[in-house]
mmCIF file of C-alpha atoms in Angstrom:
data_model
loop_
_atom_site.group_PDB
_atom_site.id
_atom_site.type_symbol
_atom_site.label_atom_id
_atom_site.label_comp_id
_atom_site.label_asym_id
_atom_site.label_seq_id
_atom_site.Cartn_x
_atom_site.Cartn_y
_atom_site.Cartn_z
ATOM 1 C CA MET A 1 -74.139 -87.944 -63.803
ATOM 2 C CA ALA A 2 -72.988 -84.312 -63.597
ATOM 3 C CA SER A 3 -75.572 -81.601 -62.677
ATOM 4 C CA ALA A 4 -75.822 -78.314 -64.393
ATOM 5 C CA ASP A 5 -74.319 -76.711 -61.445
ATOM 6 C CA ASP A 6 -71.196 -79.182 -61.744
ATOM 7 C CA ALA A 7 -70.904 -78.133 -65.437
ATOM 8 C CA LEU A 8 -71.152 -74.346 -64.563
ATOM 9 C CA ILE A 9 -68.418 -74.868 -61.904
ATOM 10 C CA ALA A 10 -66.143 -76.600 -64.184
ATOM 11 C CA ALA A 11 -66.565 -74.082 -66.961
ATOM 12 C CA GLU A 12 -66.147 -70.788 -64.892
ATOM 13 C CA PRO A 13 -63.684 -70.163 -62.069
ATOM 14 C CA SER A 14 -64.815 -69.152 -58.718
ATOM 15 C CA VAL A 15 -63.588 -68.183 -55.264
ATOM 16 C CA ALA A 16 -64.868 -69.659 -52.069
ATOM 17 C CA PHE A 17 -65.664 -67.186 -49.340
ATOM 18 C CA VAL A 18 -65.448 -69.132 -46.143
ATOM 19 C CA LEU A 19 -66.879 -67.677 -42.819
ATOM 20 C CA PRO A 20 -67.421 -69.456 -39.445
ATOM 21 C CA ASN A 21 -71.066 -69.922 -40.231
ATOM 22 C CA ALA A 22 -71.216 -69.676 -44.011
ATOM 23 C CA TYR A 23 -69.578 -71.061 -47.144
ATOM 24 C CA ILE A 24 -70.177 -68.743 -50.223
ATOM 25 C CA ARG A 25 -69.155 -69.236 -53.759
ATOM 26 C CA VAL A 26 -68.515 -65.875 -55.645
ATOM 27 C CA TRP A 27 -68.401 -66.482 -59.363
ATOM 28 C CA THR A 28 -65.629 -64.776 -61.266
ATOM 29 C CA GLY A 29 -64.695 -64.382 -64.718
ATOM 30 C CA PRO A 30 -65.680 -62.247 -67.887
ATOM 31 C CA LYS A 31 -69.137 -63.766 -68.099
ATOM 32 C CA SER A 32 -69.868 -64.189 -64.259
ATOM 33 C CA THR A 33 -73.233 -65.937 -63.652
ATOM 34 C CA MET A 34 -73.468 -64.174 -60.244
ATOM 35 C CA THR A 35 -76.951 -62.343 -60.143
ATOM 36 C CA ILE A 36 -78.273 -59.645 -57.829
ATOM 37 C CA ASP A 37 -80.461 -62.408 -56.139
ATOM 38 C CA ASP A 38 -77.250 -64.535 -55.335
ATOM 39 C CA ILE A 39 -75.774 -61.286 -53.682
ATOM 40 C CA ARG A 40 -79.005 -61.004 -51.634
ATOM 41 C CA ASP A 41 -78.959 -64.501 -50.816
ATOM 42 C CA ASN A 42 -75.298 -64.378 -49.632
ATOM 43 C CA PHE A 43 -76.163 -61.294 -47.626
ATOM 44 C CA ALA A 44 -78.889 -63.095 -46.014
ATOM 45 C CA LEU A 45 -76.471 -65.930 -44.818
ATOM 46 C CA LEU A 46 -74.082 -63.303 -43.221
ATOM 47 C CA ASP A 47 -75.009 -62.411 -39.662
ATOM 48 C CA ASP A 48 -72.836 -59.260 -39.045
ATOM 49 C CA TRP A 49 -71.665 -56.396 -41.001
ATOM 50 C CA ASP A 50 -67.942 -57.380 -40.442
ATOM 51 C CA ASP A 51 -68.629 -60.420 -42.454
ATOM 52 C CA ARG A 52 -70.873 -58.419 -45.090
ATOM 53 C CA TYR A 53 -67.922 -55.976 -45.663
ATOM 54 C CA ARG A 54 -65.453 -58.961 -46.163
ATOM 55 C CA TYR A 55 -67.828 -60.246 -48.662
ATOM 56 C CA VAL A 56 -68.204 -56.986 -50.496
ATOM 57 C CA ILE A 57 -64.416 -56.833 -50.649
ATOM 58 C CA GLU A 58 -64.247 -60.201 -52.157
ATOM 59 C CA LEU A 59 -66.882 -59.161 -54.713
ATOM 60 C CA GLY A 60 -64.398 -56.507 -55.577
ATOM 61 C CA ARG A 61 -61.746 -58.805 -56.192
ATOM 62 C CA THR A 62 -63.821 -60.537 -58.782
ATOM 63 C CA LEU A 63 -63.994 -57.401 -61.091
ATOM 64 C CA ALA A 64 -62.446 -58.043 -64.595
ATOM 65 C CA PRO A 65 -59.184 -55.949 -64.702
ATOM 66 C CA MET A 66 -59.609 -52.526 -66.242
ATOM 67 C CA PRO A 67 -56.847 -51.901 -68.755
ATOM 68 C CA GLU A 68 -54.483 -48.956 -67.564
ATOM 69 C CA ASP A 69 -55.490 -46.811 -70.460
ATOM 70 C CA GLU A 70 -59.075 -46.767 -69.209
ATOM 71 C CA HIS A 71 -58.074 -45.230 -66.002
ATOM 72 C CA SER A 72 -58.515 -41.827 -67.815
ATOM 73 C CA ALA A 73 -60.122 -38.586 -66.761
ATOM 74 C CA ALA A 74 -63.004 -39.267 -69.083
ATOM 75 C CA ASN A 75 -63.730 -42.532 -67.187
ATOM 76 C CA LYS A 76 -63.217 -41.069 -63.716
ATOM 77 C CA VAL A 77 -66.339 -40.661 -61.789
ATOM 78 C CA GLN A 78 -66.829 -37.237 -60.104
ATOM 79 C CA GLY A 79 -68.274 -36.977 -56.737
ATOM 80 C CA CYS A 80 -66.569 -39.897 -55.178
ATOM 81 C CA ALA A 81 -64.057 -39.667 -52.266
ATOM 82 C CA SER A 82 -62.234 -42.596 -53.549
ATOM 83 C CA GLN A 83 -61.003 -42.704 -57.110
ATOM 84 C CA VAL A 84 -63.497 -44.539 -59.204
ATOM 85 C CA TRP A 85 -63.411 -45.365 -62.954
ATOM 86 C CA LEU A 86 -66.316 -46.618 -64.952
ATOM 87 C CA SER A 87 -65.730 -47.514 -68.529
ATOM 88 C CA LYS A 88 -68.547 -48.062 -70.848
ATOM 89 C CA HIS A 89 -68.459 -50.385 -73.914
ATOM 90 C CA VAL A 90 -71.435 -50.450 -76.212
ATOM 91 C CA ASP A 91 -72.260 -53.822 -77.918
ATOM 92 C CA GLY A 92 -74.120 -52.498 -81.119
ATOM 93 C CA SER A 93 -74.038 -56.032 -82.779
ATOM 94 C CA ARG A 94 -77.850 -56.420 -81.647
ATOM 95 C CA ALA A 95 -80.941 -54.622 -82.733
ATOM 96 C CA VAL A 96 -80.979 -52.834 -79.380
ATOM 97 C CA PRO A 97 -77.559 -51.795 -77.998
ATOM 98 C CA VAL A 98 -76.114 -53.166 -74.829
ATOM 99 C CA LEU A 99 -74.090 -51.242 -72.462
ATOM 100 C CA ASN A 100 -71.218 -53.248 -70.770
ATOM 101 C CA TYR A 101 -68.966 -51.732 -68.146
ATOM 102 C CA LEU A 102 -65.678 -52.231 -66.381
ATOM 103 C CA GLY A 103 -65.085 -50.608 -63.119
ATOM 104 C CA ASP A 104 -62.179 -49.915 -60.804
ATOM 105 C CA SER A 105 -61.295 -48.045 -57.557
ATOM 106 C CA ASP A 106 -58.403 -47.575 -55.306
ATOM 107 C CA ALA A 107 -60.494 -48.642 -52.402
ATOM 108 C CA HIS A 108 -61.401 -52.198 -51.574
ATOM 109 C CA ILE A 109 -65.058 -51.696 -50.270
ATOM 110 C CA VAL A 110 -65.655 -49.321 -53.186
ATOM 111 C CA ARG A 111 -64.483 -51.978 -55.734
ATOM 112 C CA GLY A 112 -67.103 -54.363 -54.108
ATOM 113 C CA LEU A 113 -69.848 -51.624 -54.411
ATOM 114 C CA ILE A 114 -68.950 -51.406 -58.223
ATOM 115 C CA ALA A 115 -69.127 -55.119 -58.436
ATOM 116 C CA ILE A 116 -72.633 -54.985 -57.180
ATOM 117 C CA LEU A 117 -73.558 -52.003 -59.572
ATOM 118 C CA LEU A 118 -72.130 -53.819 -62.465
ATOM 119 C CA THR A 119 -74.192 -57.124 -61.588
ATOM 120 C CA LEU A 120 -77.163 -54.825 -61.690
ATOM 121 C CA TYR A 121 -76.397 -52.744 -64.822
ATOM 122 C CA SER A 122 -73.805 -54.246 -67.184
ATOM 123 C CA GLY A 123 -75.106 -56.352 -69.979
ATOM 124 C CA ARG A 124 -78.275 -54.421 -70.168
ATOM 125 C CA THR A 125 -80.054 -52.197 -72.756
ATOM 126 C CA PRO A 126 -80.388 -48.674 -71.985
ATOM 127 C CA GLN A 127 -84.097 -49.258 -71.330
ATOM 128 C CA GLU A 128 -83.487 -51.881 -68.917
ATOM 129 C CA ILE A 129 -80.924 -49.736 -66.978
ATOM 130 C CA MET A 130 -83.510 -47.026 -66.729
ATOM 131 C CA THR A 131 -85.997 -49.305 -64.960
ATOM 132 C CA ILE A 132 -83.289 -50.528 -62.359
ATOM 133 C CA ASP A 133 -83.501 -48.913 -58.958
ATOM 134 C CA ALA A 134 -80.033 -49.362 -57.599
ATOM 135 C CA PRO A 135 -80.597 -47.241 -54.560
ATOM 136 C CA ALA A 136 -83.472 -49.481 -53.364
ATOM 137 C CA VAL A 137 -81.348 -52.533 -54.039
ATOM 138 C CA PHE A 138 -78.548 -51.102 -51.788
ATOM 139 C CA GLU A 139 -81.363 -49.969 -49.317
ATOM 140 C CA GLU A 140 -82.702 -53.635 -49.203
ATOM 141 C CA LEU A 141 -79.248 -54.888 -48.469
ATOM 142 C CA GLY A 142 -78.880 -52.555 -45.661
ATOM 143 C CA PHE A 143 -76.092 -50.190 -46.969
ATOM 144 C CA ARG A 144 -78.039 -47.081 -46.078
ATOM 145 C CA GLU A 145 -77.106 -47.549 -42.231
ATOM 146 C CA HIS A 146 -73.581 -48.893 -43.126
ATOM 147 C CA LEU A 147 -71.953 -46.488 -45.654
ATOM 148 C CA THR A 148 -70.405 -43.215 -44.649
ATOM 149 C CA PRO A 149 -72.085 -40.155 -46.215
ATOM 150 C CA GLN A 150 -69.012 -39.864 -48.568
ATOM 151 C CA ARG A 151 -69.408 -43.335 -49.805
ATOM 152 C CA SER A 152 -73.214 -42.851 -50.150
ATOM 153 C CA ASN A 153 -72.389 -39.809 -52.367
ATOM 154 C CA GLY A 154 -70.026 -41.839 -54.368
ATOM 155 C CA LEU A 155 -72.499 -44.573 -54.900
ATOM 156 C CA ARG A 156 -75.114 -41.980 -56.147
ATOM 157 C CA SER A 157 -72.450 -40.626 -58.574
ATOM 158 C CA MET A 158 -71.725 -43.975 -59.955
ATOM 159 C CA VAL A 159 -75.477 -44.816 -60.397
ATOM 160 C CA GLU A 160 -76.144 -41.383 -61.947
ATOM 161 C CA ARG A 161 -73.139 -41.883 -64.374
ATOM 162 C CA ILE A 162 -74.555 -45.125 -65.735
ATOM 163 C CA ARG A 163 -78.029 -43.806 -65.795
ATOM 164 C CA ARG A 164 -76.635 -40.683 -67.895
ATOM 165 C CA ASP A 165 -74.832 -43.221 -70.111
ATOM 166 C CA ALA A 166 -78.284 -45.103 -70.728
ATOM 167 C CA ARG A 167 -80.088 -41.737 -71.488
ATOM 168 C CA GLU A 168 -77.433 -40.815 -73.947
ATOM 169 C CA ALA A 169 -77.758 -44.067 -75.836
ATOM 170 C CA LEU A 170 -81.493 -43.793 -75.840
ATOM 171 C CA ALA A 171 -81.203 -40.277 -77.277
ATOM 172 C CA ALA A 172 -78.724 -41.599 -79.937
ATOM 173 C CA ALA A 173 -81.033 -44.320 -80.967
ATOM 174 C CA SER A 174 -83.922 -41.845 -81.441
#
């Protein structure tokens, strides 16, 4: 008899991330089931930051491709050392709108950070977005000591961009 996990694995492609002491499955696809708790658990399995950086890069590879026309000045996040684009898509088919995001960067580590941010924020209502403390999550994962000041500033810029989008959506709904 197949388990629910077997059905999920069959229904959605994934990538295996293999390290000497850990085997981690990174869910991919447009409706990824990976949660921030999965990322936390996977980080706990990894002993050193070289492995954690490799994992973050692998997360970046799971991002849905961003169409070329969305690599626009309007979607570019200011304040990042690398080039970063966040494209907001509002699902207004529900009683409360949901904000979905695509993200991309020209830097592998930054793409991974975007993947973590989208795991936190994408597919949520503006109210939910405003309650999420992404800096605390990144602190908990240990990034404070392991990101350059430029990357930390870029991360803050990405979070502020998403929160600004949520504030604008809330104002539009009022």
